Short mmCIF file of N, CA and C in Angstrom, two decimals:
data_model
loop_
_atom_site.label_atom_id
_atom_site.label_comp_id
_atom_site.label_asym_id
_atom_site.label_seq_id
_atom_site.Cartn_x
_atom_site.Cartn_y
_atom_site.Cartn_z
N UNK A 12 325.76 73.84 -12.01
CA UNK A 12 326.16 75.15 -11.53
C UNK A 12 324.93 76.03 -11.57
N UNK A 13 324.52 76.88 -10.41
CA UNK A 13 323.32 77.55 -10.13
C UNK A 13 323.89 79.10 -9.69
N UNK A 14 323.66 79.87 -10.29
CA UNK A 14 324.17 81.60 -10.01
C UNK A 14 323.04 82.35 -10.64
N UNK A 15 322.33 82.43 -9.08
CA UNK A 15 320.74 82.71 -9.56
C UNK A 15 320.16 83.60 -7.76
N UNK A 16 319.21 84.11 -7.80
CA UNK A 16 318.59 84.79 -6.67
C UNK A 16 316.89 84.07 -6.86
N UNK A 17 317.14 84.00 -5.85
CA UNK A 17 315.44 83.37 -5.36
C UNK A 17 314.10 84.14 -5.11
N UNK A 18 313.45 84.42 -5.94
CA UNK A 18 312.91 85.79 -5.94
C UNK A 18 311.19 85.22 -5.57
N UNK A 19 310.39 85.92 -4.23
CA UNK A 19 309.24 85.82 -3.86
C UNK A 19 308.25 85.97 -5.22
N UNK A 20 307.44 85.59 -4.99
CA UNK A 20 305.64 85.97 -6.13
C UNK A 20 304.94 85.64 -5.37
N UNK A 21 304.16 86.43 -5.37
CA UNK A 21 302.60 85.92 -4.44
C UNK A 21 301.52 85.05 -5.16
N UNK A 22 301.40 83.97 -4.58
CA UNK A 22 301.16 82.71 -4.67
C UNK A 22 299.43 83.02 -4.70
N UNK A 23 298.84 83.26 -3.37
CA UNK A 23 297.43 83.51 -3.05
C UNK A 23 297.27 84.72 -1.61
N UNK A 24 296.26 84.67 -2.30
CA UNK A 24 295.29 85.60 -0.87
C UNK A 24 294.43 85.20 -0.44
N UNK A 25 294.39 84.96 0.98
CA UNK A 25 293.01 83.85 1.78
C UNK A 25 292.37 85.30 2.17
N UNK A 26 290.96 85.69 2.76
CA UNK A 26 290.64 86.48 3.85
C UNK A 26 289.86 85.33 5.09
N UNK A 27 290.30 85.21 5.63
CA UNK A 27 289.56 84.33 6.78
C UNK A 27 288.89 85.46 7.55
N UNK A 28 287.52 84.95 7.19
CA UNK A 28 286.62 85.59 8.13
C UNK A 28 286.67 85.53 9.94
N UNK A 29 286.64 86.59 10.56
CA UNK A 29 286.82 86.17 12.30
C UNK A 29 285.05 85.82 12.58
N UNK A 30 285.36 84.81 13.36
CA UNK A 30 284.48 84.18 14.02
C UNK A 30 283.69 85.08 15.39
N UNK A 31 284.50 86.26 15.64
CA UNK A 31 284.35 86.71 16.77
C UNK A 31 283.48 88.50 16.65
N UNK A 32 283.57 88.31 15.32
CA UNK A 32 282.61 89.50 14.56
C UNK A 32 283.91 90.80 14.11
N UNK A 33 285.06 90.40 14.05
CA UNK A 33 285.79 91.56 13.78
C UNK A 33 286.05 91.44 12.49
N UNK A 34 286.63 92.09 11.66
CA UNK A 34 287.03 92.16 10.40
C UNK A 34 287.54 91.11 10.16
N UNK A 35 288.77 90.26 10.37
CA UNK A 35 289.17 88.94 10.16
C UNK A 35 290.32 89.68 9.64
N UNK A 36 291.18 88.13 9.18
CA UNK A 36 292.76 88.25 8.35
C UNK A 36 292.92 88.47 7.00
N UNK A 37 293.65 88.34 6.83
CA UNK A 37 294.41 88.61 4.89
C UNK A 37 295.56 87.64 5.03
N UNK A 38 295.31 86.71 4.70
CA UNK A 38 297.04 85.70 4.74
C UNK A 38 297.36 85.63 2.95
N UNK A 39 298.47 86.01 3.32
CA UNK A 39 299.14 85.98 1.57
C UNK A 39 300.16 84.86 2.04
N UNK A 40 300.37 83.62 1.25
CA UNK A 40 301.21 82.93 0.54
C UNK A 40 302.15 83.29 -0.39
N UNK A 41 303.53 82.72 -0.15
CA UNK A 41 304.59 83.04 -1.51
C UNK A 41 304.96 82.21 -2.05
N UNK A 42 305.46 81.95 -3.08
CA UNK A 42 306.37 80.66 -3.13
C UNK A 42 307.59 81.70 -3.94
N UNK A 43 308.80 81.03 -4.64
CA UNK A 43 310.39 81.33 -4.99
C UNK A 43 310.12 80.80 -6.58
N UNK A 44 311.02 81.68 -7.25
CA UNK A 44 311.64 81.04 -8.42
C UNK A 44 312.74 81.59 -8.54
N UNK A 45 313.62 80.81 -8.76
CA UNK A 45 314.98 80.60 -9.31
C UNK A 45 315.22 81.46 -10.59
N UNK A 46 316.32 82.73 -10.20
CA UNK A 46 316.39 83.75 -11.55
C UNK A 46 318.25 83.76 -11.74
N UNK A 47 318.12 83.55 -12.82
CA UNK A 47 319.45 83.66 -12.96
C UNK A 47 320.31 82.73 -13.85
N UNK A 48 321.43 82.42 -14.03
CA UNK A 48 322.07 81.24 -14.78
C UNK A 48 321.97 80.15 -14.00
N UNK A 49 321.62 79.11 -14.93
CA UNK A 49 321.90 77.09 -14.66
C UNK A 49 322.22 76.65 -15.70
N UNK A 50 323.40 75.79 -15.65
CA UNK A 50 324.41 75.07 -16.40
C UNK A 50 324.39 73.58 -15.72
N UNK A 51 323.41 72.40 -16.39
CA UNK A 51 323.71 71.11 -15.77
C UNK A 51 324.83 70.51 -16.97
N UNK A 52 326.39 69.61 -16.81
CA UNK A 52 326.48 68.87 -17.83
C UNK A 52 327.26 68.30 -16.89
N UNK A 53 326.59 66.75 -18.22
CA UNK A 53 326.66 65.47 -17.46
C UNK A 53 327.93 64.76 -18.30
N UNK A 54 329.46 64.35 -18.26
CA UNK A 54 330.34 63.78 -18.79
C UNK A 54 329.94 62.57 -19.12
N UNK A 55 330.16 62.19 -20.29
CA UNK A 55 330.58 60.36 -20.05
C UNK A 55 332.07 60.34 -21.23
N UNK A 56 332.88 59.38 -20.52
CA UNK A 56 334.07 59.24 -20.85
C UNK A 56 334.64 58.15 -21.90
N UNK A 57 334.48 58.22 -23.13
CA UNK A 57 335.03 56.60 -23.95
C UNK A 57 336.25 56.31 -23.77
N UNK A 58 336.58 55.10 -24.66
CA UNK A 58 337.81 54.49 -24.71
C UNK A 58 338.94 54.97 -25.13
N UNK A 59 338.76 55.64 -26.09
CA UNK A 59 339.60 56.33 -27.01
C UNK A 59 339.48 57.77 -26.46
N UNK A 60 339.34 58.19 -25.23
CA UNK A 60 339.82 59.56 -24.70
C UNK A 60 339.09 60.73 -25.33
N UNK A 61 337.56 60.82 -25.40
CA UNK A 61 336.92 61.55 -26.22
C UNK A 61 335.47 61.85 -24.96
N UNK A 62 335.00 63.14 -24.83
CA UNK A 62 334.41 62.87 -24.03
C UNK A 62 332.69 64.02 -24.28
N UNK A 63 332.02 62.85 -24.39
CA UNK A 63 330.67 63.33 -24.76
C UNK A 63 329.89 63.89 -23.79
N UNK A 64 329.31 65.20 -23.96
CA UNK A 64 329.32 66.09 -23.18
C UNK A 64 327.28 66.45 -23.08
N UNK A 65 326.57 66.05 -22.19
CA UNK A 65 325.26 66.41 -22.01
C UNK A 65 325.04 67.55 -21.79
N UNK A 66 324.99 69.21 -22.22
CA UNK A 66 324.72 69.98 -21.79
C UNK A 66 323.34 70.59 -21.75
N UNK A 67 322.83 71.08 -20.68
CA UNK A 67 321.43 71.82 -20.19
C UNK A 67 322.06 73.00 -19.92
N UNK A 68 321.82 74.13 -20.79
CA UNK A 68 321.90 75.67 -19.93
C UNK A 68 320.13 76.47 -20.01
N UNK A 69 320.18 77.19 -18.93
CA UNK A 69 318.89 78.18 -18.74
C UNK A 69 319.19 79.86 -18.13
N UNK A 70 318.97 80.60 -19.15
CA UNK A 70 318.89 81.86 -17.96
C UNK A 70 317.77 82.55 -18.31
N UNK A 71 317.64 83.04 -17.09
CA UNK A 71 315.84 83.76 -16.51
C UNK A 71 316.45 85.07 -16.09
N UNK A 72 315.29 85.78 -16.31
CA UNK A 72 315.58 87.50 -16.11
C UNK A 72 314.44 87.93 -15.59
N UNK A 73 314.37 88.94 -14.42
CA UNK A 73 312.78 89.51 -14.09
C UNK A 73 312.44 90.45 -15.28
N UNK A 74 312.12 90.72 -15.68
CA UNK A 74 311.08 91.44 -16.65
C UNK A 74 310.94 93.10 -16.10
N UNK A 75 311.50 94.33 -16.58
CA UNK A 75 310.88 95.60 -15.52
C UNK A 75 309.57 95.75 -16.24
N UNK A 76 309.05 96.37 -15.04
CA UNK A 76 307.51 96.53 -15.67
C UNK A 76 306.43 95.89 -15.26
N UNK A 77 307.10 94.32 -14.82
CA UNK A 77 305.90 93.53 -14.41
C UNK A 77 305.02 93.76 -13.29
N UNK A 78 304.03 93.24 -12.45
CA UNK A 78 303.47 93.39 -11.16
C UNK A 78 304.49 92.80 -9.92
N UNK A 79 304.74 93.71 -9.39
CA UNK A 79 305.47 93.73 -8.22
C UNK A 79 305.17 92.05 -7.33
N UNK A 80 303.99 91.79 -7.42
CA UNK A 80 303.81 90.36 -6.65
C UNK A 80 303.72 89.02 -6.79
N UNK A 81 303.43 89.31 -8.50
CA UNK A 81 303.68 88.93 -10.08
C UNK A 81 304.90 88.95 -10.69
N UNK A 82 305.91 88.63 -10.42
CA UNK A 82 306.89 89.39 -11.40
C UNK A 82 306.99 88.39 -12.71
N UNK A 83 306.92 88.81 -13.68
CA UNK A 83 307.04 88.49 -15.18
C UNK A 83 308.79 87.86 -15.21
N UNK A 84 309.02 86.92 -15.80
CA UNK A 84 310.18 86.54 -15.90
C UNK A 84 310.65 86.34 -17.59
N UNK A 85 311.40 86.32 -18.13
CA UNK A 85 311.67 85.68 -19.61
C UNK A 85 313.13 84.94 -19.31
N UNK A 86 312.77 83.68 -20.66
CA UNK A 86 313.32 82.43 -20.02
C UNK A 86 314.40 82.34 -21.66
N UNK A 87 315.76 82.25 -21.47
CA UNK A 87 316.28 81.41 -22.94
C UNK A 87 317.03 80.23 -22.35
N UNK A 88 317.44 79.09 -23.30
CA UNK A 88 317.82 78.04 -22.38
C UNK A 88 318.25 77.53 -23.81
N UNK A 89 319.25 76.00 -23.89
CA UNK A 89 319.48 75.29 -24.69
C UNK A 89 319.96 74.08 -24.24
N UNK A 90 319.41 72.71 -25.24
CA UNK A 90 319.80 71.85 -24.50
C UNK A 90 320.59 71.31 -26.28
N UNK A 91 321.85 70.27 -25.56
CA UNK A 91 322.72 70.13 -26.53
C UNK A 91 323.63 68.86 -26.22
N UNK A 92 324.05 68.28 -27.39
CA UNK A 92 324.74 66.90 -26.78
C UNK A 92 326.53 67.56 -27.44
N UNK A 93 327.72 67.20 -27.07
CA UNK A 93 328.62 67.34 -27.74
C UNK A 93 330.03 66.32 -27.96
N UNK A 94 330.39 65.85 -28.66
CA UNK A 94 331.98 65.09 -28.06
C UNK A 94 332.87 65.75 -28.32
N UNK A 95 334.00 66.03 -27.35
CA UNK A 95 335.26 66.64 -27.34
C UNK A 95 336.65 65.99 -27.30
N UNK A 96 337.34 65.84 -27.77
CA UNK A 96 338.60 65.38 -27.17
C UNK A 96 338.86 65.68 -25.97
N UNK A 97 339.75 64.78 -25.55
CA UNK A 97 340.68 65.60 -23.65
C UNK A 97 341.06 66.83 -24.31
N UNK A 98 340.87 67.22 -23.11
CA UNK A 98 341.65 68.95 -22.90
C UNK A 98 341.46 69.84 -24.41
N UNK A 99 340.27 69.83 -25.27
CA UNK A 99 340.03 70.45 -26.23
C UNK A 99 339.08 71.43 -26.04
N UNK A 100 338.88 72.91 -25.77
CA UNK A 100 337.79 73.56 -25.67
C UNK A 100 336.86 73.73 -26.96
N UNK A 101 335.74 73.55 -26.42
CA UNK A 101 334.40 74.03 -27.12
C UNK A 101 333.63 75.07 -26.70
N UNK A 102 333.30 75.49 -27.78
CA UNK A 102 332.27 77.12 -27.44
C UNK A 102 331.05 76.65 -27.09
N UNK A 103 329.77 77.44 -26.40
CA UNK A 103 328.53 77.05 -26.69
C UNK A 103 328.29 78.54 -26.61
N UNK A 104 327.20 78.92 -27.42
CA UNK A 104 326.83 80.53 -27.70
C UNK A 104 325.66 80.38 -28.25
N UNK A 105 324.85 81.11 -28.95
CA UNK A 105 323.62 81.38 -29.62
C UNK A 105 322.35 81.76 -27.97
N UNK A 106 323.06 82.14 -27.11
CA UNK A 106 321.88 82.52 -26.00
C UNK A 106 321.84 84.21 -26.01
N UNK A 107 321.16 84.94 -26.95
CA UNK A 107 321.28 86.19 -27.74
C UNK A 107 320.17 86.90 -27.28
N UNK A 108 320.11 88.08 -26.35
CA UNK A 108 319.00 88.42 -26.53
C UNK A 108 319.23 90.08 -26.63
N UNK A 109 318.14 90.29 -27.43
CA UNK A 109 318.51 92.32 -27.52
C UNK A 109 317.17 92.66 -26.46
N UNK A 110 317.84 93.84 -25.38
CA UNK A 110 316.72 94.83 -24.72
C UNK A 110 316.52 96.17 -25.58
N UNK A 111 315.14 96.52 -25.21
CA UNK A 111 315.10 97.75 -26.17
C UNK A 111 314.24 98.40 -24.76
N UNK A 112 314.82 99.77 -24.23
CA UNK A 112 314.21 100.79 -23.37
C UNK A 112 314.09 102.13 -23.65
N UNK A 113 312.56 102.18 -23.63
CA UNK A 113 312.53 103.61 -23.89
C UNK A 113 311.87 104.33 -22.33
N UNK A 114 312.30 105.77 -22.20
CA UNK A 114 312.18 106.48 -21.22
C UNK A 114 312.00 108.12 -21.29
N UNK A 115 310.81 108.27 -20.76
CA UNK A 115 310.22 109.54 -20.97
C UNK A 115 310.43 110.37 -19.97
N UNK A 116 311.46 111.48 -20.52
CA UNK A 116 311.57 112.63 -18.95
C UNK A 116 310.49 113.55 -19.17
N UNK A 117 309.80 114.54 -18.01
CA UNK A 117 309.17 115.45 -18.84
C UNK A 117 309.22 116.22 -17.03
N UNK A 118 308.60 117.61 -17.74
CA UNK A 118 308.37 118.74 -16.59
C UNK A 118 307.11 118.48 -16.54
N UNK A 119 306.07 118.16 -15.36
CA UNK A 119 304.80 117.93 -14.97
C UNK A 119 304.64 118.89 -15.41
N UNK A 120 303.06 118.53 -16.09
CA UNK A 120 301.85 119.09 -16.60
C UNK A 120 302.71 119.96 -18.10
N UNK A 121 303.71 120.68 -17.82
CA UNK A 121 303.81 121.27 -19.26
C UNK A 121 304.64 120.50 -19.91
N UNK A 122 304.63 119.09 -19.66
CA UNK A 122 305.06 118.02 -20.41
C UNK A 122 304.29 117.22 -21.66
N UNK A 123 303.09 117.90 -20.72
CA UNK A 123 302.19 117.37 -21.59
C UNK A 123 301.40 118.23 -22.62
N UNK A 124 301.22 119.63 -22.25
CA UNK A 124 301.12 120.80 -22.96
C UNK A 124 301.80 120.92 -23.86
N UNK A 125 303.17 121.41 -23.67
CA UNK A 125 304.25 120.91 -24.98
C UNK A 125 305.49 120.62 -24.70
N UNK A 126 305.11 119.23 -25.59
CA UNK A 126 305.88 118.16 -25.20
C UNK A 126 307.28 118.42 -26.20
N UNK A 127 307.38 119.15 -27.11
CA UNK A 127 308.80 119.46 -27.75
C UNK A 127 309.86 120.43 -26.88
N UNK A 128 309.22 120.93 -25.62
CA UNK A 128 310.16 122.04 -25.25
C UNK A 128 309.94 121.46 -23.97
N UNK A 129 309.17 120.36 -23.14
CA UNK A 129 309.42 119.95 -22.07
C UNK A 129 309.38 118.61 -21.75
N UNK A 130 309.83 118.00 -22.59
CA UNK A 130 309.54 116.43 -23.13
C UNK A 130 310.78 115.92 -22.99
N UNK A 131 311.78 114.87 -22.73
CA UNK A 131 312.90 114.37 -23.57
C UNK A 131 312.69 112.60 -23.58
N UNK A 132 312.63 112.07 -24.98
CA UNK A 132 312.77 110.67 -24.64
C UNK A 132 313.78 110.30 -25.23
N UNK A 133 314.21 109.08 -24.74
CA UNK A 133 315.33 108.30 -25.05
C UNK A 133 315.17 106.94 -25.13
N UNK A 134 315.87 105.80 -25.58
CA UNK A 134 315.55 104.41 -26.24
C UNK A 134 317.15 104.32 -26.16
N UNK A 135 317.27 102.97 -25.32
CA UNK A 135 318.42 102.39 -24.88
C UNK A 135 318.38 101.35 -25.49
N UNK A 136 319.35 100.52 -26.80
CA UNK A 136 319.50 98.72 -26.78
C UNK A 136 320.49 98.47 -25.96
N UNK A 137 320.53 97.11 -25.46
CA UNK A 137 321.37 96.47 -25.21
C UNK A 137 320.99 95.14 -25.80
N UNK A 138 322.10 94.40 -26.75
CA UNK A 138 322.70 93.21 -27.04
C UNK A 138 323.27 92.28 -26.08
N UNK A 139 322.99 91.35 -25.67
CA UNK A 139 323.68 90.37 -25.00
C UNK A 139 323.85 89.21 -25.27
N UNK A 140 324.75 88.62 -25.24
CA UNK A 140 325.28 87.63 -25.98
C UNK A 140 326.13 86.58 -24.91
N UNK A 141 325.69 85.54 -24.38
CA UNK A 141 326.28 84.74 -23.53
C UNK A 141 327.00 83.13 -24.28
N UNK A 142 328.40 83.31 -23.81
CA UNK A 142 329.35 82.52 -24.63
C UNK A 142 329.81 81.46 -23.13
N UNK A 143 329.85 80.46 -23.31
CA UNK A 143 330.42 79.62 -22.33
C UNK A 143 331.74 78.69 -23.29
N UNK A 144 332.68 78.67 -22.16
CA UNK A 144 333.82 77.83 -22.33
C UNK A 144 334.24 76.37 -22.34
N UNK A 145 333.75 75.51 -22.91
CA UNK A 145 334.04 74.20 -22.09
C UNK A 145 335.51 73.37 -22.33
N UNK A 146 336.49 73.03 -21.34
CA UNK A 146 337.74 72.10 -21.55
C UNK A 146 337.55 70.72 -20.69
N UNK A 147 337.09 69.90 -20.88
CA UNK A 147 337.17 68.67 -20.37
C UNK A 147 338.55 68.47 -20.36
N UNK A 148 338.91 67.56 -19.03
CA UNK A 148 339.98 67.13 -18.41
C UNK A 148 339.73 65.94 -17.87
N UNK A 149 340.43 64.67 -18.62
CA UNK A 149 340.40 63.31 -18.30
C UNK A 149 341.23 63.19 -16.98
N UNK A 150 341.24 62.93 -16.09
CA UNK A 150 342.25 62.63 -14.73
C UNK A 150 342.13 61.59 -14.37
N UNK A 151 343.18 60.82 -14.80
CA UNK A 151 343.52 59.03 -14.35
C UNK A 151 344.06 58.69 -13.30
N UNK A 152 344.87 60.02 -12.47
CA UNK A 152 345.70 59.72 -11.30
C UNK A 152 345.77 60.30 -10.02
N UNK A 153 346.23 60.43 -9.61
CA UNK A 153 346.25 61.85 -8.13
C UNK A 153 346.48 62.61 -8.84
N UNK A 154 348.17 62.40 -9.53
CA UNK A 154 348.95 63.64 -9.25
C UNK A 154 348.48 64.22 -10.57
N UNK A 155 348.21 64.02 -11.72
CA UNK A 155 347.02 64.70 -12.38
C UNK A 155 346.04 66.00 -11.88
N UNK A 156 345.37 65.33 -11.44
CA UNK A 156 344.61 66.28 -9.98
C UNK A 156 345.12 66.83 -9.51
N UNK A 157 346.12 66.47 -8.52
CA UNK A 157 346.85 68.09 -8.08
C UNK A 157 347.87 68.50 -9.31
N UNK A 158 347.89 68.39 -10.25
CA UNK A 158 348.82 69.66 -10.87
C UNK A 158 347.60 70.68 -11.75
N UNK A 159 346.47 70.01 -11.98
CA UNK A 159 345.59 70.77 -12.69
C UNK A 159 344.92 71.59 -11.44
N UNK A 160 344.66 71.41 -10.32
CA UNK A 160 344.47 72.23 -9.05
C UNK A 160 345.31 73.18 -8.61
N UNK A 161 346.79 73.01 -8.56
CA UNK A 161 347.49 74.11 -8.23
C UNK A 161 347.91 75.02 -9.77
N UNK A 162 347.78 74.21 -10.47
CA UNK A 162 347.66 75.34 -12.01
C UNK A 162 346.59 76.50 -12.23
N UNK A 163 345.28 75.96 -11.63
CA UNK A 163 344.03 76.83 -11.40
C UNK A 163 344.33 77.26 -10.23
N UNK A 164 344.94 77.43 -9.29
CA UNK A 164 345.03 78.26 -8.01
C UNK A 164 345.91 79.11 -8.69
N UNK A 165 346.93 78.97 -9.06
CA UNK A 165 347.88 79.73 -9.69
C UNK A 165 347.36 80.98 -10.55
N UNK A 166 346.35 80.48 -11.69
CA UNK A 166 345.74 81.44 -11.73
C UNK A 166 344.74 82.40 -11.37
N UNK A 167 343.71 81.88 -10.62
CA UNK A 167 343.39 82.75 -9.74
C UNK A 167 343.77 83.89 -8.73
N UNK A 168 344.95 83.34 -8.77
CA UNK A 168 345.94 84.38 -7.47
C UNK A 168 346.36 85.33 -8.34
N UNK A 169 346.54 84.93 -9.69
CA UNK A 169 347.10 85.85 -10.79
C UNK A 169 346.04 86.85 -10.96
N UNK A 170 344.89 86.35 -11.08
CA UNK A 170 343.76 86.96 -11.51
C UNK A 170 343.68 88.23 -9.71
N UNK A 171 343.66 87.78 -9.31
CA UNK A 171 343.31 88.37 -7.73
C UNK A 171 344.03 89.57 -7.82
N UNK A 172 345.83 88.95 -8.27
CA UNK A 172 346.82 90.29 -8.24
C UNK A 172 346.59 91.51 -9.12
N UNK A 173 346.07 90.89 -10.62
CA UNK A 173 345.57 91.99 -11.11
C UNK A 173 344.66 92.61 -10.83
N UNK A 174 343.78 92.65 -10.16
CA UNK A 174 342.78 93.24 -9.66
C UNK A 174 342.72 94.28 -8.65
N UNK A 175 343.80 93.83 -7.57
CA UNK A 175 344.64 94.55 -6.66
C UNK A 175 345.15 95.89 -7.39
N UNK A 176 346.01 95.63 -8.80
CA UNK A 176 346.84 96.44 -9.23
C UNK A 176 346.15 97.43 -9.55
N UNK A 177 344.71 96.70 -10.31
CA UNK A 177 344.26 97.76 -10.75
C UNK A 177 344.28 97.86 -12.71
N UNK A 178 344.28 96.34 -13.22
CA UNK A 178 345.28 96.06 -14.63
C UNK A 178 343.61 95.31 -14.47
#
């Protein structure tokens, strides 16, 4: 699962000189990186109905502040093995990170003159704390499959209606 934006950085800058005596080009190159949540997990299923669970998670954040062509990214990620029973949920959590922002208002120039009567700063945290759900579901048959499919449609539509309502 990938829920991420593909975000440009500038790669290089050529100037190719013109051959013809004029100033010449500027070619900039980009390449992409991938920002956002990735969740790879890989099932394997035993005998006894227990099911060991490969998980890879990563999430990436742009950084404010960084160079616009540059952008600075910070990375947390965890990799983890687990076994579950059928249909038993497991937590995965510890992807924790605190922001700390500070921000300086001021009235030009007598902001800087004096800064107690034309100054205001402020310092924002935010805590974040990302918790994932996991329920493995053994499915031996069709109709397995479709009742756990129209059970999840079911709720979704539920989910949809409240949303509508306004709940």
């Amino acid at each position: 699962i990938n829920v991420s934006e593909n975000i440009p950085y500038l790669k290089e800058t050529r100037f190719i000189q013109s051959t013809t005596g004029s100033t010449g080009d500027i070619i900039k190159s980009y390449d992409y990186k991938d920002v956002g949540i990735t969740l790879k997990i890989t099932p394997q299923i035993s005998q006894d109905k227990y099911v060991r669970l490969k998980i890879s998670q990563e999430v990436t954040k742009v950084i404010e502040g960084g160079l616009a062509e540059a952008p600075t990214t910070a990375k947390r990620s965890v990799d983890t093995t687990l076994i579950v029973p059928n249909q038993k949920t497991v937590v995965l959590g510890g992807l924790v990170r605190d922001d700390t922002e500070d921000t300086v208002k001021k009235v030009p120039f007598l902001g800087d003159i004096f800064p107690w009567l034309f100054r205001y700063n402020t310092k924002k945290s935010t805590k974040t704390n990302l918790l994932i759900f996991i329920t493995p579901h053994i499915i031996t048959t069709f109709e397995e499959a479709e009742a756990i499919k129209k059970e999840k449609e079911k709720s979704i539509i539920g989910d949809k209606i409240k949303k509508q309502d306004g709940k």
